[in-house]
Coordinates of N, CA and C in Angstrom, one line a residue:
M509 N -28.7 -32.0 14.8 CA -28.2 -31.0 13.8 C -27.4 -30.0 14.5
P510 N -26.2 -29.8 14.0 CA -25.2 -28.7 14.7 C -25.8 -27.3 14.4
P511 N -25.6 -26.4 15.3 CA -26.0 -25.0 15.1 C -25.3 -24.4 13.9
S512 N -26.0 -23.5 13.2 CA -25.5 -22.8 12.1 C -24.5 -21.8 12.5
P513 N -23.3 -21.7 11.7 CA -22.4 -20.6 12.1 C -22.7 -19.2 11.6
Y514 N -23.9 -19.2 10.9 CA -24.3 -17.9 10.4 C -25.5 -17.4 11.2
T515 N -25.2 -16.5 12.1 CA -26.3 -15.8 12.9 C -26.8 -14.7 12.1
R516 N -28.0 -14.3 12.6 CA -28.6 -13.1 11.9 C -27.8 -11.9 12.0
T517 N -27.1 -11.7 13.0 CA -26.2 -10.5 13.2 C -25.0 -10.6 12.2
R518 N -24.4 -11.7 12.1 CA -23.3 -12.0 11.3 C -23.7 -11.7 9.8
L519 N -24.8 -12.3 9.4 CA -25.3 -12.1 8.1 C -25.6 -10.7 7.7
T520 N -26.2 -10.0 8.7 CA -26.6 -8.5 8.5 C -25.3 -7.7 8.3
E521 N -24.3 -8.0 9.2 CA -23.1 -7.2 9.1 C -22.3 -7.5 7.8
A522 N -22.3 -8.8 7.3 CA -21.7 -9.0 6.1 C -22.3 -8.4 4.9
A523 N -23.7 -8.4 4.9 CA -24.4 -7.9 3.8 C -24.3 -6.3 3.7
S524 N -24.3 -5.7 4.9 CA -24.3 -4.2 5.0 C -22.9 -3.7 4.7
S525 N -21.9 -4.4 4.9 CA -20.5 -3.9 4.7 C -20.0 -4.4 3.3
S526 N -20.8 -5.0 2.5 CA -20.4 -5.4 1.1 C -21.2 -4.8 0.1
R527 N -20.5 -4.7 -1.1 CA -21.3 -4.0 -2.2 C -21.9 -5.1 -3.2
T528 N -21.3 -6.3 -3.1 CA -21.9 -7.3 -4.0 C -22.2 -8.6 -3.2
M529 N -22.9 -9.5 -3.8 CA -23.2 -10.7 -3.1 C -21.9 -11.6 -2.9
S530 N -21.0 -11.5 -3.9 CA -19.9 -12.3 -3.9 C -18.9 -11.8 -2.8
E531 N -18.9 -10.5 -2.6 CA -18.1 -9.9 -1.4 C -18.7 -10.3 -0.1
A532 N -20.0 -10.3 0.1 CA -20.6 -10.8 1.3 C -20.4 -12.3 1.5
L533 N -20.4 -13.1 0.6 CA -20.1 -14.5 0.8 C -18.6 -14.7 1.1
T534 N -17.7 -13.9 0.6 CA -16.3 -14.0 0.9 C -16.1 -13.7 2.4
R535 N -16.8 -12.5 2.8 CA -16.7 -12.1 4.2 C -17.2 -13.2 5.2
L536 N -18.1 -14.0 4.7 CA -18.7 -15.1 5.6 C -17.8 -16.4 5.4
G537 N -16.9 -16.4 4.5 CA -16.0 -17.5 4.3 C -16.6 -18.7 3.5
V538 N -17.6 -18.3 2.6 CA -18.3 -19.3 1.8 C -17.5 -19.4 0.5
D539 N -17.1 -20.6 0.1 CA -16.4 -20.8 -1.2 C -17.4 -20.8 -2.3
T540 N -17.0 -19.9 -3.3 CA -17.9 -19.7 -4.4 C -17.4 -20.2 -5.7
S541 N -16.3 -20.9 -5.7 CA -15.6 -21.3 -6.9 C -16.4 -22.3 -7.7
H542 N -17.3 -23.0 -7.1 CA -18.1 -24.1 -7.7 C -19.3 -23.5 -8.3
F543 N -19.7 -22.2 -8.1 CA -21.0 -21.7 -8.6 C -21.0 -21.6 -10.1
T544 N -20.1 -21.2 -10.7 CA -20.1 -21.0 -12.2 C -18.8 -21.9 -12.8
P545 N -19.2 -22.8 -13.7 CA -18.1 -23.6 -14.2 C -17.1 -22.8 -15.0
R546 N -15.8 -23.0 -14.9 CA -14.8 -22.2 -15.6 C -15.0 -22.2 -17.1
V547 N -15.5 -23.3 -17.6 CA -15.6 -23.4 -19.1 C -16.6 -22.3 -19.5
R548 N -17.8 -22.2 -18.9 CA -18.7 -21.3 -19.2 C -18.3 -19.8 -19.0
T549 N -17.6 -19.6 -17.9 CA -17.0 -18.2 -17.7 C -16.0 -17.8 -18.8
A550 N -15.2 -18.8 -19.2 CA -14.2 -18.4 -20.3 C -15.0 -18.2 -21.6
R551 N -16.0 -18.9 -21.9 CA -16.8 -18.8 -23.1 C -17.5 -17.4 -23.1
M552 N -18.1 -17.1 -22.0 CA -18.8 -15.8 -21.9 C -17.9 -14.6 -22.1
R553 N -16.6 -14.7 -21.7 CA -15.6 -13.6 -22.0 C -15.4 -13.4 -23.4
M554 N -15.4 -14.5 -24.2 CA -15.1 -14.4 -25.6 C -16.3 -14.1 -26.4
N555 N -16.5 -12.9 -26.8 CA -17.7 -12.6 -27.5 C -17.5 -12.9 -29.1
R556 N -18.3 -13.9 -29.5 CA -18.1 -14.4 -30.9 C -18.7 -13.4 -31.8
N557 N -19.6 -12.5 -31.4 CA -20.2 -11.6 -32.3 C -19.4 -10.2 -32.4
R558 N -18.3 -10.1 -31.7 CA -17.5 -8.9 -31.6 C -16.9 -8.6 -33.0
R559 N -17.2 -7.4 -33.5 CA -16.8 -6.9 -34.8 C -15.3 -6.6 -34.7
S560 N -14.6 -6.8 -35.8 CA -13.2 -6.5 -35.9 C -13.0 -5.0 -36.2
A561 N -11.9 -4.5 -36.0 CA -11.6 -3.1 -36.3 C -11.8 -2.8 -37.8
E562 N -11.5 -3.7 -38.6 CA -11.6 -3.5 -40.1 C -13.1 -3.5 -40.5
E563 N -14.0 -4.2 -39.7 CA -15.4 -4.1 -40.0 C -16.0 -2.8 -39.4
I564 N -15.4 -2.2 -38.4 CA -16.0 -1.0 -37.8 C -15.6 0.2 -38.6
L565 N -14.3 0.3 -38.9 CA -13.7 1.6 -39.5 C -14.0 1.5 -41.0
V566 N -15.2 1.8 -41.4 CA -15.5 1.8 -42.9 C -16.4 3.0 -43.1
L567 N -16.5 3.4 -44.4 CA -17.4 4.4 -44.9 C -18.8 3.7 -45.1
T568 N -19.8 4.2 -44.4 CA -21.1 3.5 -44.5 C -22.0 4.2 -45.4
D569 N -23.0 3.5 -46.0 CA -24.0 4.1 -46.9 C -24.9 5.0 -46.1
E570 N -24.9 6.2 -46.3 CA -25.8 7.1 -45.4 C -27.2 6.8 -45.4
A571 N -27.7 6.2 -46.4 CA -29.2 5.9 -46.5 C -29.6 4.9 -45.5
H572 N -28.6 4.0 -45.3 CA -28.9 2.8 -44.3 C -28.0 2.8 -43.1
A573 N -27.3 3.9 -42.9 CA -26.3 4.0 -41.8 C -27.0 4.2 -40.4
R574 N -26.4 3.6 -39.4 CA -26.7 3.9 -38.1 C -25.4 4.4 -37.5
R575 N -25.5 5.3 -36.5 CA -24.4 5.9 -35.8 C -23.6 4.7 -35.1
T576 N -22.3 4.6 -35.3 CA -21.5 3.6 -34.6 C -21.1 4.3 -33.2
P577 N -21.4 3.6 -32.2 CA -21.1 4.1 -30.8 C -19.6 4.5 -30.7
S578 N -19.3 5.6 -30.1 CA -17.9 6.1 -29.9 C -17.1 5.1 -29.2
S579 N -17.7 4.3 -28.3 CA -16.9 3.2 -27.6 C -16.3 2.2 -28.6
L580 N -17.1 1.8 -29.6 CA -16.6 0.9 -30.6 C -15.6 1.5 -31.5
L581 N -15.8 2.7 -31.8 CA -14.9 3.5 -32.7 C -13.5 3.6 -32.0
K582 N -13.6 3.9 -30.7 CA -12.4 4.1 -29.9 C -11.6 2.8 -29.8
R583 N -12.4 1.6 -29.5 CA -11.7 0.4 -29.3 C -11.1 0.0 -30.7
A584 N -11.7 0.1 -31.8 CA -11.2 -0.2 -33.1 C -9.9 0.5 -33.4
M585 N -9.9 1.9 -33.0 CA -8.7 2.7 -33.3 C -7.5 2.2 -32.4
V586 N -7.8 1.9 -31.2 CA -6.7 1.5 -30.3 C -6.2 0.1 -30.7
D587 N -7.2 -0.8 -31.2 CA -6.8 -2.1 -31.7 C -5.9 -2.0 -32.8
L588 N -6.0 -1.0 -33.7 CA -5.2 -0.9 -34.8 C -3.9 -0.1 -34.5
G589 N -3.7 0.2 -33.3 CA -2.4 0.9 -32.9 C -2.4 2.4 -32.7
R590 N -3.6 2.9 -32.8 CA -3.7 4.4 -32.5 C -3.3 4.7 -31.1
E591 N -2.6 5.7 -30.8 CA -2.1 6.0 -29.5 C -3.4 6.7 -28.8
E592 N -3.6 6.4 -27.5 CA -4.7 7.0 -26.7 C -4.2 8.4 -26.2
S593 N -4.1 9.3 -27.1 CA -3.8 10.7 -26.7 C -4.5 11.6 -27.7
C594 N -4.6 12.9 -27.2 CA -5.2 13.9 -28.1 C -4.4 14.2 -29.3
A595 N -5.0 14.2 -30.5 CA -4.3 14.4 -31.8 C -3.9 15.8 -31.9
L596 N -4.4 16.7 -31.2 CA -4.0 18.2 -31.3 C -3.0 18.6 -30.2
C597 N -3.3 18.3 -28.9 CA -2.4 18.8 -27.9 C -1.5 17.8 -27.3
G598 N -1.8 16.4 -27.5 CA -0.9 15.4 -27.0 C -1.3 14.9 -25.6
C599 N -2.3 15.4 -25.0 CA -2.7 15.0 -23.6 C -3.0 13.4 -23.7
G600 N -2.7 12.8 -22.7 CA -3.0 11.3 -22.6 C -4.3 11.0 -22.0
T601 N -4.5 9.8 -21.4 CA -5.8 9.4 -20.8 C -5.8 9.8 -19.4
V602 N -4.7 10.4 -18.7 CA -4.8 10.8 -17.4 C -4.3 12.3 -17.3
W603 N -5.0 13.1 -16.6 CA -4.7 14.5 -16.4 C -4.9 14.8 -15.0
R604 N -3.8 15.4 -14.3 CA -3.8 15.7 -12.9 C -4.2 14.5 -12.0
G605 N -3.8 13.3 -12.3 CA -4.1 12.2 -11.7 C -5.5 11.6 -11.8
R606 N -6.3 12.1 -12.7 CA -7.6 11.6 -12.9 C -7.8 11.1 -14.4
P607 N -8.7 10.2 -14.6 CA -9.0 9.7 -15.9 C -9.5 10.8 -16.8
L608 N -9.0 10.9 -18.0 CA -9.4 11.9 -19.0 C -10.1 11.2 -20.2
P609 N -11.3 11.4 -20.3 CA -12.0 10.7 -21.5 C -11.8 11.5 -22.8
L610 N -11.2 10.7 -23.7 CA -11.0 11.2 -25.0 C -12.2 11.0 -25.9
E611 N -12.5 12.0 -26.7 CA -13.7 11.9 -27.6 C -13.3 11.6 -29.0
V612 N -14.1 10.9 -29.8 CA -13.8 10.6 -31.2 C -14.3 11.7 -32.1
D613 N -13.5 12.2 -32.9 CA -13.9 13.3 -33.8 C -13.8 12.8 -35.3
H614 N -14.8 13.1 -36.1 CA -14.8 12.8 -37.5 C -14.2 14.1 -38.1
V615 N -13.0 14.0 -38.7 CA -12.3 15.1 -39.3 C -13.1 15.9 -40.3
N616 N -13.9 15.2 -41.2 CA -14.6 15.8 -42.3 C -16.1 16.1 -41.8
G617 N -16.4 15.9 -40.6 CA -17.8 16.2 -40.0 C -18.8 15.2 -40.4
D618 N -18.6 14.2 -41.2 CA -19.6 13.2 -41.6 C -19.6 12.1 -40.6
W619 N -20.6 11.9 -39.8 CA -20.7 10.9 -38.8 C -20.7 9.4 -39.4
S620 N -21.1 9.2 -40.7 CA -21.1 7.9 -41.3 C -19.8 7.5 -41.9
D621 N -18.9 8.4 -41.9 CA -17.4 8.2 -42.5 C -16.5 7.8 -41.3
N622 N -16.5 6.4 -41.1 CA -15.7 5.9 -40.0 C -14.4 5.4 -40.5
R623 N -13.9 5.8 -41.6 CA -12.6 5.3 -42.0 C -11.5 5.8 -41.1
R624 N -10.5 5.0 -40.9 CA -9.3 5.3 -40.0 C -8.7 6.7 -40.2
E625 N -8.6 7.1 -41.4 CA -8.0 8.3 -41.7 C -8.9 9.6 -41.4
N626 N -10.2 9.3 -41.2 CA -11.1 10.3 -40.9 C -11.4 10.4 -39.4
L627 N -10.9 9.6 -38.6 CA -11.2 9.6 -37.2 C -9.9 10.0 -36.4
R628 N -10.1 10.7 -35.2 CA -9.0 11.1 -34.4 C -9.6 11.2 -33.0
L629 N -8.7 11.0 -32.0 CA -9.1 11.1 -30.6 C -8.7 12.6 -30.1
L630 N -9.6 13.2 -29.5 CA -9.4 14.5 -29.1 C -9.8 14.7 -27.5
Y631 N -9.0 15.5 -26.9 CA -9.3 16.0 -25.5 C -10.6 16.8 -25.7
P632 N -11.5 16.7 -24.7 CA -12.8 17.5 -24.8 C -12.6 18.9 -25.1
N633 N -11.6 19.7 -24.4 CA -11.5 21.0 -24.7 C -11.0 21.3 -26.1
C634 N -10.1 20.5 -26.7 CA -9.7 20.6 -28.0 C -10.8 20.4 -28.9
H635 N -11.6 19.3 -28.6 CA -12.7 18.9 -29.5 C -13.7 20.1 -29.7
A636 N -14.0 20.8 -28.5 CA -15.0 21.8 -28.5 C -14.7 23.0 -29.4
V637 N -13.4 23.2 -29.7 CA -13.0 24.4 -30.7 C -12.8 23.9 -32.0
T638 N -13.2 22.7 -32.4 CA -13.1 22.2 -33.8 C -14.3 22.6 -34.6
P639 N -14.3 22.8 -35.9 CA -15.4 23.2 -36.6 C -16.5 22.0 -36.7
T640 N -16.0 20.8 -36.4 CA -16.9 19.7 -36.6 C -17.5 19.2 -35.2
W641 N -17.2 20.0 -34.1 CA -17.7 19.6 -32.9 C -19.3 19.6 -32.7
C642 N -19.9 18.6 -32.2 CA -21.3 18.6 -32.1 C -22.1 18.8 -33.4
R643 N -21.7 18.1 -34.4 CA -22.3 18.2 -35.7 C -22.3 19.6 -36.2
G644 N -21.3 20.4 -35.9 CA -21.4 21.9 -36.4 C -20.7 22.2 -37.7
G645 N -20.2 21.0 -38.3 CA -19.5 21.3 -39.6 C -20.3 22.2 -40.6
A646 N -21.5 21.9 -40.8 CA -22.3 22.7 -41.8 C -22.6 24.1 -41.4
R647 N -23.0 24.3 -40.1 CA -23.3 25.7 -39.7 C -22.2 26.6 -39.3
R648 N -21.0 26.1 -39.2 CA -19.9 26.9 -38.6 C -18.9 27.2 -39.7
R649 N -19.2 26.8 -41.0 CA -18.2 27.1 -42.0 C -18.1 28.6 -42.3
T650 N -17.0 29.1 -42.4 CA -16.9 30.6 -42.8 C -16.7 30.7 -44.2
P651 N -17.3 31.8 -44.8 CA -17.3 31.9 -46.3 C -15.9 32.4 -46.8

């Protein structure tokens, strides 16, 4: 039996300088293309339960409503052509060379009203000064 090309030292170096198993195997020269069939990988990428933008952006019955995650609302808005920039100041998704997370704001303050016309993307500083920020619509109204 020929000696193994993988010494303990070589394995330790590959593992310690890698963040993932795949990266370690690549450093060792191990071919991983046969590990997962391409058909299964392609099928896994296509989520059959993924809700369409039209299914997400609706007014829900408050009695049975659950809060829709902002990531879903944001994806649905972008899928329908909404520009990824602040509706108030126009800032995009990058500020000073760093990613800028935009927040979803419900214009009327009702978290169960996910209709397209009631949602907007706001820069966090702009969102903080709106009357609907952090569910403050009811307590911040001025007489």
